[in-house]
CSV table of C-alpha atoms and ligand atoms in Angstrom, one decimal:
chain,number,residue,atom,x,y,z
A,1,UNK,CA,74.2,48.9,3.9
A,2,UNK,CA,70.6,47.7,3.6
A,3,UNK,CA,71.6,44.0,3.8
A,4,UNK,CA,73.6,44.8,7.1
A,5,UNK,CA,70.4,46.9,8.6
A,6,UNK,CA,68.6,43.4,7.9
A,7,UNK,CA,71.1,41.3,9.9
A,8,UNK,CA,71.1,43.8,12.9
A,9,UNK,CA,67.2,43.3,13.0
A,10,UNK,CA,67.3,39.7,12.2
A,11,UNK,CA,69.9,39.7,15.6
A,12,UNK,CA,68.1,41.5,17.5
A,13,UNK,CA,65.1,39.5,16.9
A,14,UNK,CA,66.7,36.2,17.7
A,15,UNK,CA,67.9,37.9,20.8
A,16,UNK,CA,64.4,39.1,22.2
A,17,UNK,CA,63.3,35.4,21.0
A,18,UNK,CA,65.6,34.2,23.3
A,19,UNK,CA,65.1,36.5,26.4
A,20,UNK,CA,61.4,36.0,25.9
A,21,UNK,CA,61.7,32.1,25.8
A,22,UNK,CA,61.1,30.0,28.8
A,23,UNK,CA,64.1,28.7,30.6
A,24,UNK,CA,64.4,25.9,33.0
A,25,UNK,CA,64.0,28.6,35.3
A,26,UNK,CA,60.7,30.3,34.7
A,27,UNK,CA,58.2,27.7,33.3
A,28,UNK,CA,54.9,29.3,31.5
A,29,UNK,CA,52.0,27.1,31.3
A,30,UNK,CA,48.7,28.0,29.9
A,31,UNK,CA,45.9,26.4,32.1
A,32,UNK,CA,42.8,27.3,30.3
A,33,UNK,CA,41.7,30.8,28.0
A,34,UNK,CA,44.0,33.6,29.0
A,35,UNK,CA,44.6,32.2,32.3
A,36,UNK,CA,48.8,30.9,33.3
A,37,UNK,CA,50.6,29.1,35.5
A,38,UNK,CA,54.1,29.7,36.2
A,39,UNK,CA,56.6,28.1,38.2
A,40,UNK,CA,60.1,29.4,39.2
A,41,UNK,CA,62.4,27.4,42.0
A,42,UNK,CA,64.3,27.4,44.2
A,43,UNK,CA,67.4,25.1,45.7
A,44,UNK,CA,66.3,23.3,48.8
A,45,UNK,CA,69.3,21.5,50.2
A,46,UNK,CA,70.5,20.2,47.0
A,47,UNK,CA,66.9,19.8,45.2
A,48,UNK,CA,65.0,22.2,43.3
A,49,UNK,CA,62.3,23.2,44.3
A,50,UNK,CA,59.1,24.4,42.7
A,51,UNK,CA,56.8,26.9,43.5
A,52,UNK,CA,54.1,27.9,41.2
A,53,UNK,CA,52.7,31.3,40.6
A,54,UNK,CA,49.9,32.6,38.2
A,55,UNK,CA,49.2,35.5,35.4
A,56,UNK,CA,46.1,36.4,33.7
A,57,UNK,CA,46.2,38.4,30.2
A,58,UNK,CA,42.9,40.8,30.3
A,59,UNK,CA,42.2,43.7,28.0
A,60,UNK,CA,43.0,46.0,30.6
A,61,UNK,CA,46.8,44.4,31.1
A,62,UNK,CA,48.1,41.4,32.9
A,63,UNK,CA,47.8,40.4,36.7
A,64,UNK,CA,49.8,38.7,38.8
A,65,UNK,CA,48.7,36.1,41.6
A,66,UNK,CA,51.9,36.2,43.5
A,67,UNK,CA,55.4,37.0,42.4
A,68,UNK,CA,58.5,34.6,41.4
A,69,UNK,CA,60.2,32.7,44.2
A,70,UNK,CA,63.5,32.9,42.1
A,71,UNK,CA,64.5,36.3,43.1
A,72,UNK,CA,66.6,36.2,39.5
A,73,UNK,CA,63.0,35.6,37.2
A,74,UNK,CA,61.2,38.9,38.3
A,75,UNK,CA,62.2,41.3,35.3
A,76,UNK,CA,62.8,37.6,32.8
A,77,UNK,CA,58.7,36.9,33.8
A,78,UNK,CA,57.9,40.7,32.9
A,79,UNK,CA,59.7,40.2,29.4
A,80,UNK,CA,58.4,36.5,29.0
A,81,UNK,CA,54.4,38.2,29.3
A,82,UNK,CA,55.9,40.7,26.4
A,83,UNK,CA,56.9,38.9,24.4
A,84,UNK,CA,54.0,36.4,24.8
A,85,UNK,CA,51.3,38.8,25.4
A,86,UNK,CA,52.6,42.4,24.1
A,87,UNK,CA,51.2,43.6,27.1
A,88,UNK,CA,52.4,45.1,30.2
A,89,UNK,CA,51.7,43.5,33.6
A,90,UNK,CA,49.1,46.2,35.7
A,91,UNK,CA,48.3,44.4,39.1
A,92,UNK,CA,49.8,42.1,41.8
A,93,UNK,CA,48.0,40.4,44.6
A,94,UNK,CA,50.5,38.4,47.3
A,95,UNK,CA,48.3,35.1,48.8
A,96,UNK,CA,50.3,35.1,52.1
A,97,UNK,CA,53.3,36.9,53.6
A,98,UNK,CA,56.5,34.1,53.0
A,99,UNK,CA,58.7,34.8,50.0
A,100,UNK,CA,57.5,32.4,47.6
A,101,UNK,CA,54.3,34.7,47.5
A,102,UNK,CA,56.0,38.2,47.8
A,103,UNK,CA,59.7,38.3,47.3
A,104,UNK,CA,58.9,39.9,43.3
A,105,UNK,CA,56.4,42.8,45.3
A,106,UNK,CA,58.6,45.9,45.7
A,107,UNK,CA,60.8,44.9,42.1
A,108,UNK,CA,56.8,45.0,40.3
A,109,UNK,CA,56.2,48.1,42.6
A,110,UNK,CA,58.8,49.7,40.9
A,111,UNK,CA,58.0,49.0,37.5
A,112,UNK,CA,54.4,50.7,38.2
A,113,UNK,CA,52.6,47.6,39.1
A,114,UNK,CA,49.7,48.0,41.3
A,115,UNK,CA,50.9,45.6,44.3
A,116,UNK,CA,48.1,44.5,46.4
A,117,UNK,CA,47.6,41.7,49.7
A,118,UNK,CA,44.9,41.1,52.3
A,119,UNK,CA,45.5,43.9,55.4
A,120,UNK,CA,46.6,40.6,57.2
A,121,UNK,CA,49.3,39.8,55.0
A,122,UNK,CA,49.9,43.7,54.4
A,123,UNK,CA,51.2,43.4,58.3
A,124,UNK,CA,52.9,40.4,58.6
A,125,UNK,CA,55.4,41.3,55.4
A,126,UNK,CA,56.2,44.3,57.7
A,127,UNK,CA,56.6,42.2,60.9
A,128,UNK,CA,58.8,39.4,59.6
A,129,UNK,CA,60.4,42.1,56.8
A,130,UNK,CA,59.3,40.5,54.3
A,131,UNK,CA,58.4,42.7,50.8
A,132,UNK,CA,55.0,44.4,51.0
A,133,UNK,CA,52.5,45.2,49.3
A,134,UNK,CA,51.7,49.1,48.3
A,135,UNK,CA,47.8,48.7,48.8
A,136,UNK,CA,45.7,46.0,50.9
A,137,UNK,CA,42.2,45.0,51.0
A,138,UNK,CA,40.8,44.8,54.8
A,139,UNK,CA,38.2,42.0,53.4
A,140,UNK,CA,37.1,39.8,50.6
A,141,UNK,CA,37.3,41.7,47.2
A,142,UNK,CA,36.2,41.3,43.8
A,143,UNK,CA,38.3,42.5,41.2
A,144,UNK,CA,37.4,43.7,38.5
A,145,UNK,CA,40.3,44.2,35.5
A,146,UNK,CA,39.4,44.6,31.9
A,147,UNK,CA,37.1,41.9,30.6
A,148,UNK,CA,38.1,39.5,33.7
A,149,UNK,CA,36.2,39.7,37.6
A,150,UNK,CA,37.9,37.2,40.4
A,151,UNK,CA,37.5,37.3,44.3
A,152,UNK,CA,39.7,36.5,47.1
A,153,UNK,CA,38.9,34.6,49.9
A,154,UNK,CA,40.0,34.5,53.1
A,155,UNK,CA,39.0,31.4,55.1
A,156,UNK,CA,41.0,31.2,57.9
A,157,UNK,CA,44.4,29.8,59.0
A,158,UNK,CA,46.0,27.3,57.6
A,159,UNK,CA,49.4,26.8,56.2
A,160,UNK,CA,49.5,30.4,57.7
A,161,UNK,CA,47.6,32.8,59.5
A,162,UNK,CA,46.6,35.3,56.9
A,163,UNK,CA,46.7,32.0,53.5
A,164,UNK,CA,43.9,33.4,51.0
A,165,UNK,CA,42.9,32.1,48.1
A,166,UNK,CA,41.1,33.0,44.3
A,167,UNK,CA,38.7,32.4,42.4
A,168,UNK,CA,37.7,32.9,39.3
A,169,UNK,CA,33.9,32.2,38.9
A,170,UNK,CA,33.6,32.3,35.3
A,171,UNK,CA,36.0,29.4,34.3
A,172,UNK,CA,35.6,27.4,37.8
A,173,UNK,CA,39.5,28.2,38.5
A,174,UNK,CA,40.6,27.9,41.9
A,175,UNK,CA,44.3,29.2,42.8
A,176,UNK,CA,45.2,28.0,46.5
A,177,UNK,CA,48.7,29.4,46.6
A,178,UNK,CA,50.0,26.9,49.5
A,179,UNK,CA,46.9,26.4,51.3
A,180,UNK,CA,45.9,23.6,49.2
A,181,UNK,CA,48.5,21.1,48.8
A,182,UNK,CA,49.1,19.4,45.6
A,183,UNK,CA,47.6,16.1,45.0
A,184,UNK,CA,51.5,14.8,44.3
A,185,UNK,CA,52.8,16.2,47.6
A,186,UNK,CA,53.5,13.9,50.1
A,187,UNK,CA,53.6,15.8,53.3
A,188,UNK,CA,52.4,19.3,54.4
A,189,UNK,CA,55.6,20.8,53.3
A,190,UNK,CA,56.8,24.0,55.3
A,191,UNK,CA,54.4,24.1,58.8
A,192,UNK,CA,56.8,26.4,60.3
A,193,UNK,CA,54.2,28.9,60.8
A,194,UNK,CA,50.8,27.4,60.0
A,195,UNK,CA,47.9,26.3,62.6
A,196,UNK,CA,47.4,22.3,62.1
A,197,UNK,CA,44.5,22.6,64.0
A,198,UNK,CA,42.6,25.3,62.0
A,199,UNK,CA,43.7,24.5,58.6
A,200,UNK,CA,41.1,21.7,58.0
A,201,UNK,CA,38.0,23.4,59.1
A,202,UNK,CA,39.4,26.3,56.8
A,203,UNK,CA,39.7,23.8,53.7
A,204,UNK,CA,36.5,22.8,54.3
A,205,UNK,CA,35.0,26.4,54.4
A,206,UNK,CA,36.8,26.5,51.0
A,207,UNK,CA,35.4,23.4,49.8
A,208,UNK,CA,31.6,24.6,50.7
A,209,UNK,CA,32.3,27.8,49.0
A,210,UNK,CA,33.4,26.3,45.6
A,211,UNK,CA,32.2,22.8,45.5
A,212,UNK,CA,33.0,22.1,42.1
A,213,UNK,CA,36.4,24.0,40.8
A,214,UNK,CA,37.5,22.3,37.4
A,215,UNK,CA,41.0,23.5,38.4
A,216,UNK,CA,42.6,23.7,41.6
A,217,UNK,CA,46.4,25.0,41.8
A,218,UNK,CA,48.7,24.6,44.6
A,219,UNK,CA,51.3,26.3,45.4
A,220,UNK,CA,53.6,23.5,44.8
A,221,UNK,CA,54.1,20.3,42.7
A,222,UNK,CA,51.6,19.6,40.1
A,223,UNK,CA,48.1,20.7,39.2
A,224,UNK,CA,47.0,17.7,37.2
A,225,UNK,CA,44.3,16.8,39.6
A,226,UNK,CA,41.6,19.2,40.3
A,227,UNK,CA,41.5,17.3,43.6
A,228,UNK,CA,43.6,19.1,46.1
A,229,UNK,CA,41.3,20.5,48.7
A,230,UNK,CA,40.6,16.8,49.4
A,231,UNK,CA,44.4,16.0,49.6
A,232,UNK,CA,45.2,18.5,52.0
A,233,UNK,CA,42.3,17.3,53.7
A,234,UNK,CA,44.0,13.9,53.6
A,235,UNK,CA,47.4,15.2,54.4
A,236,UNK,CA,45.6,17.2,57.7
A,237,UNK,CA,44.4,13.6,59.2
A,238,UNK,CA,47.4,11.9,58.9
A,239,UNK,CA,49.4,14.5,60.4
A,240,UNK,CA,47.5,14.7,63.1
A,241,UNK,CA,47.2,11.0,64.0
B,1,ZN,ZN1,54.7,28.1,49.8
């Protein structure tokens, strides 16, 4: 009897362990301290496409900057952090209005997750029906959660109208969502709705504002280089000529 109690547990265990593991469709990578970046895709005629996300583990619980793309990884992500973290996942804040920022807002809403985006964002999900927010901030906010403090930033248009970004002061870590463009893209990716013309004074606001991030995450591709202000800078000149 006891023997077979051990091999349900043992079962069970392997089970969670393989729930919790990454697959090749939700990809965990820790960037620095309790600070993770993770990347869900979807299939763009043919080709996979990434689009990367972030989490941060504080005392307080774990908060989201931006949801999955992959409309399958939202509740895999929550039990990924559980298993990783054994902790629960408190607060999410949506960068701009398309889906690969939002699309996870009302599933986290539901689990009790604190959903938050810029006022600006807040309307736009509504106008294009895209999933909102339940709270917004009207301007730049620090937040404060457990042991961690980060801001958001709003500096203007860009690859949209309403593109913030975040920053977390105390380990120089500047998340971009798809403002900033990753130093191995080769184009400006979806300009559907962004403003050519604004988006490189806006970088530049960014770039006065945190001269000297030691990491710098795009919204797509890789994060290797902590140079992608500059890239998208680059990207912006060419596009234009
Ligand atoms: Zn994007």
């Amino acid at each position: 009897m006891q023997k077979r109690f051990i091999w349900i547990i043992l079962f069970l265990w392997i089970h969670v362990l393989l729930i919790g593991q990454d697959n090749n469709k939700l990809c965990i990578h820790n960037l620095t301290d309790n600070f993770y970046v993770y990347t869900t895709y979807k299939d763009i005629n043919g080709t996979m496409f990434p689009s990367n996300s972030m989490y941060l583990v504080t005392d307080a619980g774990v908060v989201l900057f931006d949801t999955p793309w992959d409309t399958t990884q939202f509740q895999p992500l929550l039990d990924s952090i559980w298993f990783r973290h054994q902790a629960n996942v408190v607060l999410a804040i949506a960068t701009h209005y398309h889906d690969d920022r939002t699309a996870g807002l009302e599933f986290f809403k539901q689990r009790g997750v604190k959903t938050f985006s810029s006022k600006l964002t807040y309307d736009l999900c509504e106008k294009f029906n895209e999933k909102q927010a339940a709270y917004y901030f009207e301007n730049d906010t620090v937040f404060e959660v457990g042991n961690y403090k980060f801001e958001t930033y709003y500096a203007g248009e860009g690859h949209t109208k309403d593109n913030i970004v975040i920053w977390f002061g105390s380990h120089k870590i500047l998340y971009g969502g798809c403002l900033i463009k990753s130093t191995e893209s080769k184009n400006l990716g979806n300009i559907a709705d962004a403003n050519l013309q604004e988006w490189k004074p806006t970088i530049k606001k960014v770039l006065r504002k945190y001269p000297r991030p030691k990491y710098v995450i795009p919204g797509h591709f890789g994060w290797e280089s902590n140079k992608g202000l500059q890239h998208t800078l680059k990207l912006l000149e060419s596009a234009s000529q």
